[in-house]
Coordinates of C-alpha atoms in Angstrom, one line a residue:
M219 CA 5.9 8.3 9.2
R220 CA 7.0 5.5 6.9
K221 CA 8.6 6.5 3.6
I222 CA 7.2 5.0 0.4
I223 CA 9.9 3.5 -1.7
F224 CA 8.2 2.4 -4.8
L225 CA 7.5 5.0 -7.4
F226 CA 4.4 3.3 -8.6
L227 CA 2.7 3.9 -5.3
V228 CA 3.4 7.6 -5.6
I229 CA 2.0 7.8 -9.1
S230 CA -1.2 6.0 -8.0
V231 CA -2.1 8.6 -5.5
S232 CA -4.9 10.9 -6.7
A233 CA -5.2 13.3 -3.8
C234 CA -1.6 14.4 -3.7
I235 CA 0.2 14.7 -7.0
P236 CA 3.9 13.6 -7.0
P237 CA 6.4 16.4 -6.9
G238 CA 9.0 17.2 -9.5
R239 CA 7.3 19.4 -12.1
D240 CA 8.2 23.1 -12.2
Y241 CA 5.1 25.1 -12.9
G242 CA 7.1 28.3 -13.1
W243 CA 6.4 29.6 -9.7
P244 CA 9.4 31.7 -8.5
Q245 CA 11.3 30.5 -5.5
N246 CA 10.6 32.8 -2.6
E247 CA 13.7 33.9 -0.6
A248 CA 11.6 34.0 2.6
V249 CA 11.7 30.2 2.8
Q250 CA 14.0 29.5 5.8
D251 CA 14.6 26.8 8.3
I252 CA 13.1 28.7 11.2
P253 CA 12.0 26.6 14.2
P254 CA 8.5 27.3 15.7
T255 CA 8.4 29.5 18.8
L256 CA 5.2 28.5 20.5
E257 CA 4.7 28.8 24.3
T258 CA 3.2 25.3 24.7
D259 CA 3.6 22.1 26.6
A260 CA 6.5 20.2 25.1
S261 CA 4.8 16.9 26.0
V262 CA 2.0 17.7 23.6
F263 CA 3.4 19.9 20.9
G264 CA 6.4 20.0 18.7
Q265 CA 6.1 16.2 18.3
S266 CA 6.3 13.9 15.3
P267 CA 3.0 12.9 13.7
A268 CA 3.5 9.3 14.9
D269 CA 3.5 10.6 18.5
A270 CA 0.3 12.7 18.2
P271 CA -2.6 11.9 20.5
P272 CA -4.8 9.1 19.2
P273 CA -7.7 10.2 16.9
T274 CA -11.2 10.5 18.4
W275 CA -12.5 7.5 16.5
T276 CA -10.2 5.0 18.3
T277 CA -11.3 6.0 21.8
Q278 CA -14.8 4.7 21.8
Q279 CA -15.3 1.2 20.5
V280 CA -18.5 0.7 18.5
S281 CA -20.5 -2.5 18.8
P282 CA -22.8 -3.1 15.8
N283 CA -26.4 -2.9 17.1
A284 CA -28.2 -2.3 13.8
M285 CA -31.9 -3.4 13.6
V286 CA -33.8 -4.1 10.5
I287 CA -37.2 -2.4 10.0
E288 CA -39.6 -2.8 7.0
D289 CA -41.1 -0.1 4.8
G290 CA -44.4 1.1 6.1
T291 CA -46.6 3.9 7.3
Y292 CA -47.4 5.3 10.8
T293 CA -50.6 7.1 11.8
V294 CA -49.9 10.0 14.1
Q295 CA -51.6 9.7 17.5
A296 CA -52.4 12.5 20.0
G297 CA -49.3 13.5 21.9
D298 CA -46.9 12.0 19.4
T299 CA -43.6 13.7 18.6
L300 CA -41.3 13.0 15.7
R301 CA -38.6 11.6 18.0
G302 CA -41.2 9.5 19.8
I303 CA -42.4 8.1 16.4
A304 CA -38.8 7.3 15.5
N305 CA -38.4 5.4 18.8
K306 CA -41.6 3.4 18.2
T307 CA -40.8 2.5 14.6
G308 CA -37.0 2.1 14.9
A309 CA -36.4 4.5 12.0
S310 CA -34.5 7.7 12.0
S311 CA -36.4 10.9 12.9
Q312 CA -34.3 12.9 10.3
I313 CA -35.2 10.4 7.5
I314 CA -38.9 10.4 8.6
A315 CA -38.9 14.2 8.3
A316 CA -37.1 14.2 5.0
E317 CA -39.4 11.5 3.5
N318 CA -42.5 13.3 4.6
N319 CA -41.4 16.9 3.7
L320 CA -41.4 18.0 7.3
V321 CA -39.4 21.0 8.3
A322 CA -38.4 22.4 11.7
P323 CA -40.1 22.6 14.2
Y324 CA -41.6 19.4 12.7
I325 CA -45.3 20.0 13.5
I326 CA -47.4 16.8 13.0
Q327 CA -51.1 16.3 13.5
P328 CA -53.2 13.4 14.8
G329 CA -54.4 11.2 12.0
Q330 CA -51.5 12.3 9.7
R331 CA -50.0 9.3 7.9
L332 CA -46.2 9.3 7.7
K333 CA -44.1 7.2 5.4
I334 CA -41.5 5.1 7.2
S335 CA -38.5 4.1 5.3
G336 CA -37.2 0.6 6.0
G337 CA -33.6 -0.5 6.2
R338 CA -30.9 -1.2 8.8
Y339 CA -30.5 1.4 11.5
H340 CA -27.6 1.8 13.9
R341 CA -28.4 3.5 17.3
V342 CA -25.7 6.0 18.2
N343 CA -24.2 5.6 21.7
G344 CA -22.3 8.2 23.7
G345 CA -18.8 9.1 22.4
E346 CA -19.2 7.2 19.1
T347 CA -17.9 8.9 16.0
G348 CA -19.2 8.5 12.5
I349 CA -15.9 7.1 11.3
A350 CA -15.9 4.5 14.1
I351 CA -19.5 3.5 13.3
A352 CA -18.7 3.1 9.6
R353 CA -15.6 1.0 10.4
A354 CA -17.7 -1.2 12.7
Y355 CA -19.9 -2.1 9.8
G356 CA -17.3 -2.1 7.1
V357 CA -18.9 0.6 5.0
P358 CA -17.7 4.0 3.6
W359 CA -18.6 6.8 6.0
R360 CA -19.4 9.1 3.0
E361 CA -22.2 6.7 2.0
V362 CA -23.7 7.0 5.5
V363 CA -23.5 10.8 5.3
A364 CA -25.3 10.7 2.0
S365 CA -28.0 8.1 3.1
N366 CA -28.9 10.2 6.1
G367 CA -28.5 13.7 4.7
L368 CA -26.1 14.7 7.4
E369 CA -25.0 18.4 7.4
E370 CA -22.6 20.7 9.2
P371 CA -21.6 20.6 12.1
F372 CA -21.8 16.8 11.6
I373 CA -22.2 16.1 15.4
L374 CA -24.1 13.0 16.2
R375 CA -26.5 12.7 19.1
V376 CA -26.9 9.8 21.5
G377 CA -30.0 7.8 20.5
Q378 CA -29.9 9.1 16.9
K379 CA -30.5 6.4 14.4
L380 CA -28.3 6.1 11.3
L381 CA -29.5 4.4 8.1
L382 CA -26.8 2.1 6.9
P383 CA -26.1 1.6 3.1
A384 CA -28.0 -1.2 1.5
A385 CA -24.7 -3.0 0.9
T386 CA -23.8 -3.2 4.6
P387 CA -22.7 -6.7 5.5
V388 CA -25.3 -8.6 7.4
D389 CA -22.8 -9.7 10.0
P390 CA -19.9 -7.2 10.1
Q391 CA -18.3 -9.1 12.9
A392 CA -17.6 -11.9 10.5
M393 CA -15.5 -9.7 8.3
S394 CA -11.8 -10.3 8.2
I395 CA -9.3 -7.4 8.8
E396 CA -8.5 -7.4 5.1
Q397 CA -12.2 -7.1 4.2
R398 CA -12.7 -4.2 6.6
A399 CA -9.6 -2.5 5.1
A400 CA -10.9 -3.0 1.6
S401 CA -14.3 -1.5 2.4
F402 CA -13.1 1.5 4.4
E403 CA -10.6 4.1 3.2
L404 CA -10.1 7.2 5.3
D405 CA -9.9 10.6 3.6
I406 CA -10.0 14.3 4.5
D407 CA -13.8 14.5 4.0
D408 CA -14.3 11.5 6.4
I409 CA -12.4 13.3 9.1
V410 CA -14.2 16.6 8.5
T411 CA -17.6 15.0 8.7
G412 CA -17.1 11.9 10.9
S413 CA -14.6 12.6 13.7
Q414 CA -16.8 14.4 16.2
P415 CA -17.9 12.2 19.2
A416 CA -21.6 12.0 19.8
L417 CA -23.2 14.2 22.3
A418 CA -26.2 13.7 24.6
E419 CA -29.4 15.2 23.2
N420 CA -29.5 18.4 25.2
S421 CA -25.7 19.0 25.6
A422 CA -23.7 21.5 23.7
A423 CA -20.3 21.1 21.9
E424 CA -17.3 22.3 24.0
E425 CA -15.8 25.6 23.2
P426 CA -12.3 25.4 21.8
S427 CA -9.4 26.2 24.1
D428 CA -7.0 29.1 23.9
W429 CA -4.3 28.2 21.4
R430 CA -1.4 28.4 23.9
K431 CA -3.0 26.1 26.4
A432 CA -2.4 22.4 25.9
I433 CA -5.2 19.9 25.8
A434 CA -4.0 16.8 27.6
P435 CA -4.0 13.8 25.2
V436 CA -5.6 11.6 27.9
K437 CA -8.7 13.8 28.1
T438 CA -11.9 12.1 27.0
P439 CA -12.6 13.5 23.5
V440 CA -15.7 15.6 23.1
A441 CA -17.4 17.4 20.3
I442 CA -15.8 20.8 19.6
A443 CA -17.7 23.8 18.6
A444 CA -16.7 25.4 15.3
P445 CA -16.3 29.1 14.7
T446 CA -19.5 30.9 13.8
A447 CA -18.3 33.6 11.4
F448 CA -15.8 33.5 8.6
V449 CA -15.7 35.4 5.3
G450 CA -13.3 33.2 3.4
Q451 CA -10.1 35.3 3.4
F452 CA -6.8 33.4 3.6
I453 CA -3.1 34.0 3.7
W454 CA -0.3 31.8 2.3
P455 CA 0.7 29.1 4.8
V456 CA 4.3 28.9 3.4
D457 CA 6.4 30.6 0.7
G458 CA 7.9 28.3 -1.9
K459 CA 8.0 27.0 -5.5
L460 CA 4.8 25.5 -6.8
L461 CA 5.3 21.8 -7.5
S462 CA 1.7 20.9 -8.5
S463 CA -1.3 23.1 -9.1
F464 CA -5.0 22.4 -8.4
G465 CA -7.1 20.2 -10.6
S466 CA -6.9 17.4 -13.1
K467 CA -3.4 16.2 -14.2
G468 CA -4.6 13.7 -16.8
G469 CA -4.7 9.9 -16.6
G470 CA -7.2 10.1 -13.8
K471 CA -4.9 12.0 -11.4
V472 CA -6.4 14.9 -9.6
N473 CA -4.9 17.4 -7.1
D474 CA -7.4 18.8 -4.6
G475 CA -4.9 21.5 -3.6
L476 CA -1.4 22.8 -4.1
N477 CA 1.9 21.2 -3.5
I478 CA 4.5 23.8 -2.5
A479 CA 8.3 23.0 -2.2
V480 CA 9.9 24.2 1.1
A481 CA 12.9 23.3 3.2
K482 CA 12.3 20.6 5.8
G483 CA 11.5 22.3 9.1
T484 CA 9.9 25.3 7.4
P485 CA 7.1 26.7 9.7
I486 CA 3.6 26.1 8.5
R487 CA 1.3 28.9 9.3
A488 CA -2.5 28.9 9.6
A489 CA -4.1 30.4 6.6
A490 CA -6.9 31.9 8.6
D491 CA -8.5 32.0 12.1
G492 CA -10.0 28.6 13.0
V493 CA -10.1 25.6 15.3
V494 CA -8.0 22.5 15.0
A495 CA -10.2 19.7 13.8
Y496 CA -7.5 17.1 13.4
S497 CA -3.7 16.7 13.9
G498 CA -2.2 13.3 13.2
D499 CA -1.1 10.9 10.5
E500 CA -4.0 8.5 10.0
I501 CA -4.1 9.2 6.2
D502 CA -1.0 7.6 4.9
V503 CA -0.8 9.6 1.6
F504 CA -0.6 12.9 3.5
G505 CA 1.7 11.9 6.4
G506 CA 1.5 14.5 9.1
L507 CA -1.8 16.3 8.5
I508 CA -3.5 19.2 10.2
L509 CA -7.1 20.2 9.5
L510 CA -8.5 23.6 10.5
N511 CA -12.2 24.3 10.7
H512 CA -12.9 28.0 10.0
G513 CA -16.7 27.8 10.3
K514 CA -19.4 28.3 7.7
G515 CA -18.2 25.2 5.8
W516 CA -14.6 26.4 5.3
V517 CA -11.8 24.0 6.1
T518 CA -8.1 24.1 5.3
A519 CA -5.7 21.1 5.1
Y520 CA -1.9 21.0 5.6
G521 CA -0.2 17.8 4.6
H522 CA 3.3 16.1 4.7
A523 CA 4.2 17.8 8.0
D524 CA 7.3 16.6 9.9
K525 CA 6.2 18.1 13.2
L526 CA 2.7 18.9 14.6
N527 CA 2.6 21.9 16.9
V528 CA -1.2 21.9 17.6
T529 CA -3.7 19.4 18.8
R530 CA -7.5 19.0 18.3
G531 CA -9.7 21.7 19.9
Q532 CA -7.4 24.6 19.9
K533 CA -8.3 28.1 18.7
I534 CA -5.8 29.3 16.0
K535 CA -5.2 32.8 14.6
A536 CA -4.1 33.4 11.0
G537 CA -0.3 33.3 10.8
D538 CA 0.1 31.1 13.9
I539 CA 2.7 28.4 13.5
I540 CA 0.9 25.1 13.5
G541 CA 3.6 22.7 12.4
Q542 CA 6.8 22.1 10.4
A543 CA 7.0 21.0 6.8
G544 CA 8.6 17.7 5.9
D545 CA 8.4 14.8 3.5
S546 CA 6.1 12.5 5.4
G547 CA 3.5 10.6 3.4
Y548 CA 3.7 9.7 -0.3
V549 CA 6.3 12.3 -1.4
Q550 CA 10.0 12.3 -2.3
E551 CA 11.0 15.8 -1.2
P552 CA 10.0 18.2 1.5
Q553 CA 6.8 20.2 0.7
L554 CA 3.4 21.2 1.9
H555 CA 0.2 19.9 0.5
F556 CA -2.4 22.7 1.0
E557 CA -6.1 22.6 0.5
I558 CA -9.1 24.9 0.9
R559 CA -12.5 23.3 1.1
K560 CA -16.0 24.9 1.2
D561 CA -19.0 22.8 2.1
R562 CA -16.8 19.7 1.7
K563 CA -15.7 20.6 -1.9
P564 CA -12.1 21.4 -2.7
L565 CA -11.5 24.8 -4.3
D566 CA -8.5 26.1 -6.1
P567 CA -6.5 27.8 -3.4
I568 CA -5.1 30.3 -5.9
S569 CA -8.6 31.7 -6.3
R570 CA -8.7 32.4 -2.5
L571 CA -5.1 33.5 -1.7
P572 CA -3.5 36.9 -2.2
K573 CA -1.5 37.3 -5.4
R574 CA 2.2 36.9 -5.1
T575 CA 4.7 39.3 -6.6

């Protein structure tokens, strides 16, 4: 991962506060340069972030196919279903349900008049991810999530229609590379909510693999099922001096987690049982980054890794070594950036971790 030389770039980062301040956390003597000891395929694990398998959103190219429909109403006919009405009108079945206060199992009656919300709708094709769709149109994925009321597990379905933000360019293909970059900025929440490939309507997400079995990088990415039960108990991923605590730092700077000083090569351990949702370096500020999905809306993030010892879709147990700490990303010394998120919102990890002595 490329090093950032200019200090002003470090200062400008809001998600990862620059190191250097001593918040009084005692240095733990357990911090050692111990190499990981996983029984894994060396061709997949123990690699640098730059050599990690490509992210899911680069494997399925998205061609903009959005259609514009007008606001209107639809009178339910005998035999109609919500999905069938969506196909007839070109609107999203989820948005039709929300606009008309329909709840599962979405019972509708002949003669019932339904409000149809107009806008530009993209039809999801097999293997497309939310992030890739957003990039194809040059819009922030988080706005698509909000416009469509998407919820966990954030798995799209083939044929599903996504309402695009009103500010979506009419001809996204005419946008320059610079314009696309300016309109799309990847963050942790984007990966959590928009990196699962779309599934066929009646298919199920794939179960995660045993954590000691490698998932070949050439395998066609599929949606991975998340754990179904988690109570929100965590352990410390590393031992070290606290460089930056959670919350506002003034001047518009905010830390969504903790920054903990450790020696380069220090093993990073999973803070709880979970499934690897992401392992790579697509978010420059964090460098080598691992995201674990623990289920029930719980996610942990581990940034600035020098080595990644896991890949997407693996089951992980609390305490398993998932990587090695480093100084990748926008930092000047080896450390771990650690976050705990619940329902997409960052929480103060100190409130969820055991007290240190």
